Coordinates of C-alpha atoms in Angstrom, one line a residue:
X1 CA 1.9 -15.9 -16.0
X2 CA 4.2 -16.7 -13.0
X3 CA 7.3 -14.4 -12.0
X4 CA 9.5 -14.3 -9.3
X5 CA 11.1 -10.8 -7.7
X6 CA 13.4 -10.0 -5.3
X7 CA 14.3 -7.3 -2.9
X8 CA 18.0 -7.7 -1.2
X9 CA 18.6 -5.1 1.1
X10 CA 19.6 -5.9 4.6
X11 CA 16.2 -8.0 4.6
X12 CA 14.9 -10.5 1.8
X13 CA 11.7 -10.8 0.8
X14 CA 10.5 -13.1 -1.7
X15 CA 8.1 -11.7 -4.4
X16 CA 5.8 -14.0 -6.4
X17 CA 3.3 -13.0 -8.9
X18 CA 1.4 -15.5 -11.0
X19 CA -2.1 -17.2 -11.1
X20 CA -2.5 -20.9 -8.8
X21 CA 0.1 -20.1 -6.2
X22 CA -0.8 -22.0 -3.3
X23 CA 1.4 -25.0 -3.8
X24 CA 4.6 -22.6 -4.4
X25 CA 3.3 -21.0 -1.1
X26 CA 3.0 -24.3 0.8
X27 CA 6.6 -25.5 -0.1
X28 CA 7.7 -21.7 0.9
X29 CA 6.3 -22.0 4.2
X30 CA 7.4 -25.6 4.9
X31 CA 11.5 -24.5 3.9
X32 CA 11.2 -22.0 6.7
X33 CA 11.3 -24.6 9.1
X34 CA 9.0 -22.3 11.4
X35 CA 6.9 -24.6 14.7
X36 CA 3.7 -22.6 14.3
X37 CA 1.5 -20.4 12.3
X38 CA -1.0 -17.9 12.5
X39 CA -3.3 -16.8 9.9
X40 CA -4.6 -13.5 9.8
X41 CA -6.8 -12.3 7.9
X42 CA -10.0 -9.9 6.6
X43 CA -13.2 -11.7 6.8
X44 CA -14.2 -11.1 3.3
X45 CA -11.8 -13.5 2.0
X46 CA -12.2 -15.9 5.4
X47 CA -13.4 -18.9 3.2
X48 CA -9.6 -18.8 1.3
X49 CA -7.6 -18.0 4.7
X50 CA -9.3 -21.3 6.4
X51 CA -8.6 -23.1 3.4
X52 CA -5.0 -21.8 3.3
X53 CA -4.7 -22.4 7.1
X54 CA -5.4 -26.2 6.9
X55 CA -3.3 -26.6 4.1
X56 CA -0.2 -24.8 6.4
X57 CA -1.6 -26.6 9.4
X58 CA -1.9 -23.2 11.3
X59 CA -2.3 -23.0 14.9
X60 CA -5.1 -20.4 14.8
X61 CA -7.2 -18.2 11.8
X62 CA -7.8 -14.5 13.1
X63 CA -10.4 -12.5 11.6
X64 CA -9.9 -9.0 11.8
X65 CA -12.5 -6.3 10.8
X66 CA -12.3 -4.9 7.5
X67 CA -11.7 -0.9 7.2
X68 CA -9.0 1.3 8.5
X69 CA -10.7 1.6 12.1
X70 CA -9.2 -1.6 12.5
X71 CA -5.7 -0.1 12.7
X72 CA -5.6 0.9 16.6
X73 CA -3.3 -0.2 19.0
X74 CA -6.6 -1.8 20.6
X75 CA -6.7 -4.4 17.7
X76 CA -3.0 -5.1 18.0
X77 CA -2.9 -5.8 21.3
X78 CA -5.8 -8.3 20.9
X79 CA -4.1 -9.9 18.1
X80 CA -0.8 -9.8 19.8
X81 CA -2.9 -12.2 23.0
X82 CA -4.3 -14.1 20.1
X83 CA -1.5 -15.5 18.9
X84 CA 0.5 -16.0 22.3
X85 CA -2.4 -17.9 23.4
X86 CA -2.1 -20.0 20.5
X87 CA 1.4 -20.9 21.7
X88 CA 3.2 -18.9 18.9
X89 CA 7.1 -18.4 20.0
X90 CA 10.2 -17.0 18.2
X91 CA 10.4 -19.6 15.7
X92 CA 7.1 -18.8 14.4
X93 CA 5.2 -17.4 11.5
X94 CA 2.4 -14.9 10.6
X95 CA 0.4 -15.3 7.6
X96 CA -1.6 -12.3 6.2
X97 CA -4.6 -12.8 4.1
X98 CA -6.4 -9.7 2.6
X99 CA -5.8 -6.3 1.3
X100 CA -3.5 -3.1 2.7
X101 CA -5.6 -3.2 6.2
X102 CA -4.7 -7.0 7.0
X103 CA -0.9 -7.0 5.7
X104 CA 0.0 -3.6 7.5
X105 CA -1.4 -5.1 10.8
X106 CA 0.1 -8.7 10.4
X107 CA 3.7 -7.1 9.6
X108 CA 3.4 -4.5 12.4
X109 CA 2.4 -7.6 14.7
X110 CA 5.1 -9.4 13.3
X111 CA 8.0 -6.7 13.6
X112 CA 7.1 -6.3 17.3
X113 CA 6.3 -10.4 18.5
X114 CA 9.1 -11.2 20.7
X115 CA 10.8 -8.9 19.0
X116 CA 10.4 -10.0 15.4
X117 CA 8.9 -13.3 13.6
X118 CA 8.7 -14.2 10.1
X119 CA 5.5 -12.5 8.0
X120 CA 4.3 -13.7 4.4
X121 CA 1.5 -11.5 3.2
X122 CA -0.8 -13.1 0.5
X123 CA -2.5 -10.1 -0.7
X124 CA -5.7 -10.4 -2.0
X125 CA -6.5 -7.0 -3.8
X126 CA -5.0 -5.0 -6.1
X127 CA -3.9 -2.2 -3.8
X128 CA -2.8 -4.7 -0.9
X129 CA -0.2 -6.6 -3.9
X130 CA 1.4 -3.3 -5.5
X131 CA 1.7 -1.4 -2.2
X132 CA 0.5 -2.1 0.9
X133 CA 2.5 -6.3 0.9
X134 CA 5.5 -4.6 -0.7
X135 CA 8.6 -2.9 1.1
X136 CA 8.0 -3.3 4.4
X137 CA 6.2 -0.1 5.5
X138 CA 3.6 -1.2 8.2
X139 CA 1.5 0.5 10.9
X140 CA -1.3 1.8 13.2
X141 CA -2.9 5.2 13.9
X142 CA -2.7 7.1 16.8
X143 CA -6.0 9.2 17.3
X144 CA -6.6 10.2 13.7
X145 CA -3.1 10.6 13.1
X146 CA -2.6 8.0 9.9
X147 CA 0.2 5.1 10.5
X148 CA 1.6 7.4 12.9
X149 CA 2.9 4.2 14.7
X150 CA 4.9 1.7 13.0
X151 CA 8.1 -0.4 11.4
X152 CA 10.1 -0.8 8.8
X153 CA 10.6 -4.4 8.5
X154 CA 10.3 -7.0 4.7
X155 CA 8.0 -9.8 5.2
X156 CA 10.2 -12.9 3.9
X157 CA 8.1 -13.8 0.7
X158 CA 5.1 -12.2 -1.0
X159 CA 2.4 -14.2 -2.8
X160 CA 0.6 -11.9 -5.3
X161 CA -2.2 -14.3 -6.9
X162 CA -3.8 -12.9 -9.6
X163 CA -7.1 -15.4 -9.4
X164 CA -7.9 -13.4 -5.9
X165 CA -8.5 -10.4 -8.5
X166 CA -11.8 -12.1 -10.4
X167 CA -13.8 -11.2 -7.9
X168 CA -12.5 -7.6 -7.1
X169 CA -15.3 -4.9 -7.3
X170 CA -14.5 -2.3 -10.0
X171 CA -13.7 0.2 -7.7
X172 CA -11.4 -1.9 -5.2
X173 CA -9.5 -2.4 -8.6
X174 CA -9.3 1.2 -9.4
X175 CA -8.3 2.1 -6.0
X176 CA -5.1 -0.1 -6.4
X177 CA -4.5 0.9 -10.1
X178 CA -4.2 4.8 -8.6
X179 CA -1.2 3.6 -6.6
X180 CA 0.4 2.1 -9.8
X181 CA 0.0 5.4 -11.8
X182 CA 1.4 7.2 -8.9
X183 CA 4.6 5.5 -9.0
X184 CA 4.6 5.0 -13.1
X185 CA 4.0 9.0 -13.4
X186 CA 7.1 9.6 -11.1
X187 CA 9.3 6.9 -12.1
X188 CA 8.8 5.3 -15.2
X189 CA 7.0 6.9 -18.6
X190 CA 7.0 3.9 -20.8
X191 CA 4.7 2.3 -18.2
X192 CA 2.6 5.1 -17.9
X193 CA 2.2 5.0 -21.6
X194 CA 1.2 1.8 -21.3
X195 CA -1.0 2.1 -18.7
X196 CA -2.9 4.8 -20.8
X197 CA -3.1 2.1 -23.5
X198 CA -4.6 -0.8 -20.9
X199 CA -7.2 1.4 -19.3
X200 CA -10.1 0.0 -21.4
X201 CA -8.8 -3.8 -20.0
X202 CA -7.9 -2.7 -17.0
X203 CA -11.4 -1.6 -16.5
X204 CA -12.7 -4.7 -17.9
X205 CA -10.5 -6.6 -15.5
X206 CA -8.4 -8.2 -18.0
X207 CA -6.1 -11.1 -16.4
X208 CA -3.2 -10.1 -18.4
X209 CA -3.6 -5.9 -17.9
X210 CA -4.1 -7.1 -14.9
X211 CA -0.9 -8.9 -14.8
X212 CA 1.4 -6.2 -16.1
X213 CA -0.1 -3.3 -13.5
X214 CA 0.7 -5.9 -10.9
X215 CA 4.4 -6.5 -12.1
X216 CA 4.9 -2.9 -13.0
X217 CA 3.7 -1.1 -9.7
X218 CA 5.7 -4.0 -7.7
X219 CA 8.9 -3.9 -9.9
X220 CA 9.1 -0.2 -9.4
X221 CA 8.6 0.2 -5.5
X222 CA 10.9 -2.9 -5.1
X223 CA 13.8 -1.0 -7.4
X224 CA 12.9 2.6 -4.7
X225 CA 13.2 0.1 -1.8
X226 CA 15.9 -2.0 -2.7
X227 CA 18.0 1.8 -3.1
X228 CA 16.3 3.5 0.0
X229 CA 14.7 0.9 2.4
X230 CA 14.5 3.6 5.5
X231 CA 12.7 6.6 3.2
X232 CA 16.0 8.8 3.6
X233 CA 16.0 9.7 0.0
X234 CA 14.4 8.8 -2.9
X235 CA 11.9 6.6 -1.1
X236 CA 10.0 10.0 -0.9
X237 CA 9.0 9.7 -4.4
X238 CA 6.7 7.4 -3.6
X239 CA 5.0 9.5 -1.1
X240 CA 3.3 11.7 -4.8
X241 CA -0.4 12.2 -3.4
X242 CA -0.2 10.7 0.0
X243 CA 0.3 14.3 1.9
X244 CA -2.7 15.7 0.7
X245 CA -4.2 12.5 0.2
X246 CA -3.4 11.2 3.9
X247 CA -5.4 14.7 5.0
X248 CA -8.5 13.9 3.2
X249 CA -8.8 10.1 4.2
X250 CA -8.6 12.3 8.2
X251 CA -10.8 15.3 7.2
X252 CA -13.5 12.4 5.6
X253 CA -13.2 10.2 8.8
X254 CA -11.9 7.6 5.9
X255 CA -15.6 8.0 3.6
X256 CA -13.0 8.4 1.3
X257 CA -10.9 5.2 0.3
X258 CA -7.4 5.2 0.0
X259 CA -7.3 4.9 -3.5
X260 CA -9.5 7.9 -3.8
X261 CA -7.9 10.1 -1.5
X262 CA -4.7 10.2 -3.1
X263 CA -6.1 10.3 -6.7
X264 CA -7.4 13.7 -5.4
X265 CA -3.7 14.2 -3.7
X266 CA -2.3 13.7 -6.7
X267 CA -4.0 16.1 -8.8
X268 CA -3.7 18.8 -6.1
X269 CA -0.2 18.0 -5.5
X270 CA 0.8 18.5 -9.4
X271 CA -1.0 22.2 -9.4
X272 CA 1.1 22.8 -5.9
X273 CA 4.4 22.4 -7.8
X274 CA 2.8 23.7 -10.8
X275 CA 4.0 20.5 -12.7
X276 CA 2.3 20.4 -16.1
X277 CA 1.6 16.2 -15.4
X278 CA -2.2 17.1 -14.0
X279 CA -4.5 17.0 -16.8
X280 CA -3.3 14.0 -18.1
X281 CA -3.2 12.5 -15.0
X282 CA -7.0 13.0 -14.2
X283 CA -7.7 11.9 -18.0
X284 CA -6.4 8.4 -17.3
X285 CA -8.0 8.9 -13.4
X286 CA -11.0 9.2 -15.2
X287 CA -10.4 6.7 -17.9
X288 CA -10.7 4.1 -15.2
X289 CA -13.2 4.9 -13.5
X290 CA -11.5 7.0 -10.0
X291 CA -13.1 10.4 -9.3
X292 CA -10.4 12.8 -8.6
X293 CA -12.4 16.1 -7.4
X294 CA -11.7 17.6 -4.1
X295 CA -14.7 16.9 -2.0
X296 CA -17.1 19.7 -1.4
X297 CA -17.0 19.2 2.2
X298 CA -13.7 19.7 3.0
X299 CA -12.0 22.8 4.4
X300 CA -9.0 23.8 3.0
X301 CA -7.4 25.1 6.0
X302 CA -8.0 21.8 7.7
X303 CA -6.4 20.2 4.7
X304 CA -3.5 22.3 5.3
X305 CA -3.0 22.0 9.2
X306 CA -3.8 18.0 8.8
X307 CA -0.8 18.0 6.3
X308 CA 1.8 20.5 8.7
X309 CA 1.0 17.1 11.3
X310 CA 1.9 14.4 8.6
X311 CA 4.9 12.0 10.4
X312 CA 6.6 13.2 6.8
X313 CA 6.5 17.0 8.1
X314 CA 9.2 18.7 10.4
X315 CA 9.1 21.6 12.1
X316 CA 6.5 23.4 10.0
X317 CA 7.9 22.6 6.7
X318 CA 5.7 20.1 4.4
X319 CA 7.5 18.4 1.5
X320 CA 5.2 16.8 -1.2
X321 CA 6.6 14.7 -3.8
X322 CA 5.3 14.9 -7.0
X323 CA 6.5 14.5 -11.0
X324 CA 8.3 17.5 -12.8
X325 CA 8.0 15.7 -15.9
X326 CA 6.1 12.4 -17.1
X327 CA 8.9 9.7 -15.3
X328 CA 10.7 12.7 -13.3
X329 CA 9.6 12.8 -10.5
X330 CA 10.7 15.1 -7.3
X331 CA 10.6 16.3 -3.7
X332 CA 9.0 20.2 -3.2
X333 CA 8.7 21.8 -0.5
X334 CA 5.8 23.7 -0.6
X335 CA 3.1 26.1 1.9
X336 CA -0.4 27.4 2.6
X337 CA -0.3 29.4 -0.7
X338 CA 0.3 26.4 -2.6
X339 CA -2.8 24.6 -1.4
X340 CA -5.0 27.9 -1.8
X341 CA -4.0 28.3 -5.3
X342 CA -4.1 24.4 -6.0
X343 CA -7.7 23.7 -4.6
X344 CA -10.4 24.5 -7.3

């Protein structure tokens, strides 16, 4: 399959999915017109990112420590000395290779580089090509204070390849399949449906199940983005599992994955708002293979004042976002109470 998307909103950003893109990348990168490149990217694909940087004739390859310890403002700054001492300027590019970790650091490097460069993010898991490469969110933490830091800024072109996905663990698949039921069960039933109907392939790693998740979770965060780029509105839909979710990856000290956290946030946050959505939800949770319990270990009242501190929160209030209906979804605000009556 090969498919091309676009986001148009004050910034373009070039979306390609398909299978055998680096050619289509190559000519990409060589219409910019850019005088250097850096590559950066996670060392478990490091093989592909060398290959990819003699094929763009980058100026450097950075390897950058898997695992969200590596978003500190430590690692930026190294980066940031990285690629000055490799001569980049203005007119300049920043490649990312990897999953969410690698593309939220490359496009928070680029927004910032003498004051912006271009970024192309090649995403190379399932969660890194339907969210983390896709509308221009990017970040560091501050202490354990998640993304606290960060832009909004589109990187220019996106290259979803869906041969990166044959070697993808189970789980690292599930964990990016979560995000796509998030936004499906807000935004879109049909694909929900759907997605109910693929789990068994899905699980299996079918190329073409594979395919339509990928298209799916990117066409619907493109349409949110391309209507609410700065998360004044209905961006916020989006957000369905990540308060509660964003607490747990703190509370954990990140033993649970992203994925996982906000499969747990999102069951929680549909008993908060008392929307009738969670039992099916965790069925299809299940169904591929994401365990949605609240963790044993974790304190609810820790839960609660970790999410009264998320950047989303002001001045005590905490809004969670979450689906009314299958495809409905909405903004709640919501209190102590509501977590004490929604934890099991």
């Amino acid at each position: 399959m090969r498919e091309r998307l676009d986001i148009d909103h004050r910034e373009s950003c070039r979306i390609h999915v398909g299978v055998g893109l680096g050619e289509e990348l190559a000519d990409f990168v060589r219409g910019r017109g850019v005088d250097r490149i850096a590559v950066v990217a996670d060392p478990a694909v490091a093989a592909r990112a060398r290959a990819l940087g003699e094929r763009l004739g980058a100026a450097v390859v950075l390897e950058v420590p898997g695992g969200e310890a590596a978003k500190s403002l430590g690692r930026m700054a190294e980066l940031a000395e990285a690629i000055f001492a490799a001569g980049l300027s203005r007119r300049s590019m920043i490649v990312a290779v990897g999953g969410g970790v690698v593309c939220d650091l490359a496009g928070f490097l680029a927004a910032i580089y003498m004051r912006g460069v271009d970024a192309v993010f090649v995403p190379t898991t399932l969660l890194g090509m339907v969210d983390a490469a896709v509308g221009g969110k990017n970040g560091v933490h501050l202490d354990d204070h998640k993304n606290l830091l960060g832009t909004i800024r589109q990187p220019v072109a996106v290259f979803a390849d869906l041969e990166a996905l044959a070697t993808l663990p189970g789980a690292r698949r599930g964990e990016g399949l979560v995000e796509v039921l998030k936004m499906a069960a807000m935004l879109d039933a049909a694909a929900f449906e759907e997605l109910e109907r693929l789990a068994p392939e899905l699980v299996a790693g079918d190329r073409e199940a594979l395919g339509f998740a990928v298209s799916t979770g990117i066409r619907l965060k493109m349409e949110v983005v391309a209507a609410d780029a700065r998360e004044s509105g209905r961006r916020m839909l989006l957000n369905f599992g990540h308060t509660v979710g964003h607490a747990l990856e703190t509370a954990t000290n990140f033993r649970l994955s992203h994925g996982e956290a906000v499969a747990v946030g999102m069951v929680i946050e549909c008993r908060m708002v008392g929307s009738p959505l969670g039992p099916r939800l965790r069925t299809l949770l299940d169904a591929i293979g994401v365990d949605s319990r609240w963790p044993v270990d974790c304190d609810r009242d820790r839960i609660w004042r970790l999410m009264t501190r998320d950047k989303k929160a002001s001045g005590g209030v905490v809004l969670v976002a979450a689906p009314r209906a299958l495809g409905r979804g909405d903004v709640v605000e919501v209190g102590p109470e509501d977590l004490a009556r929604a934890r099991p």
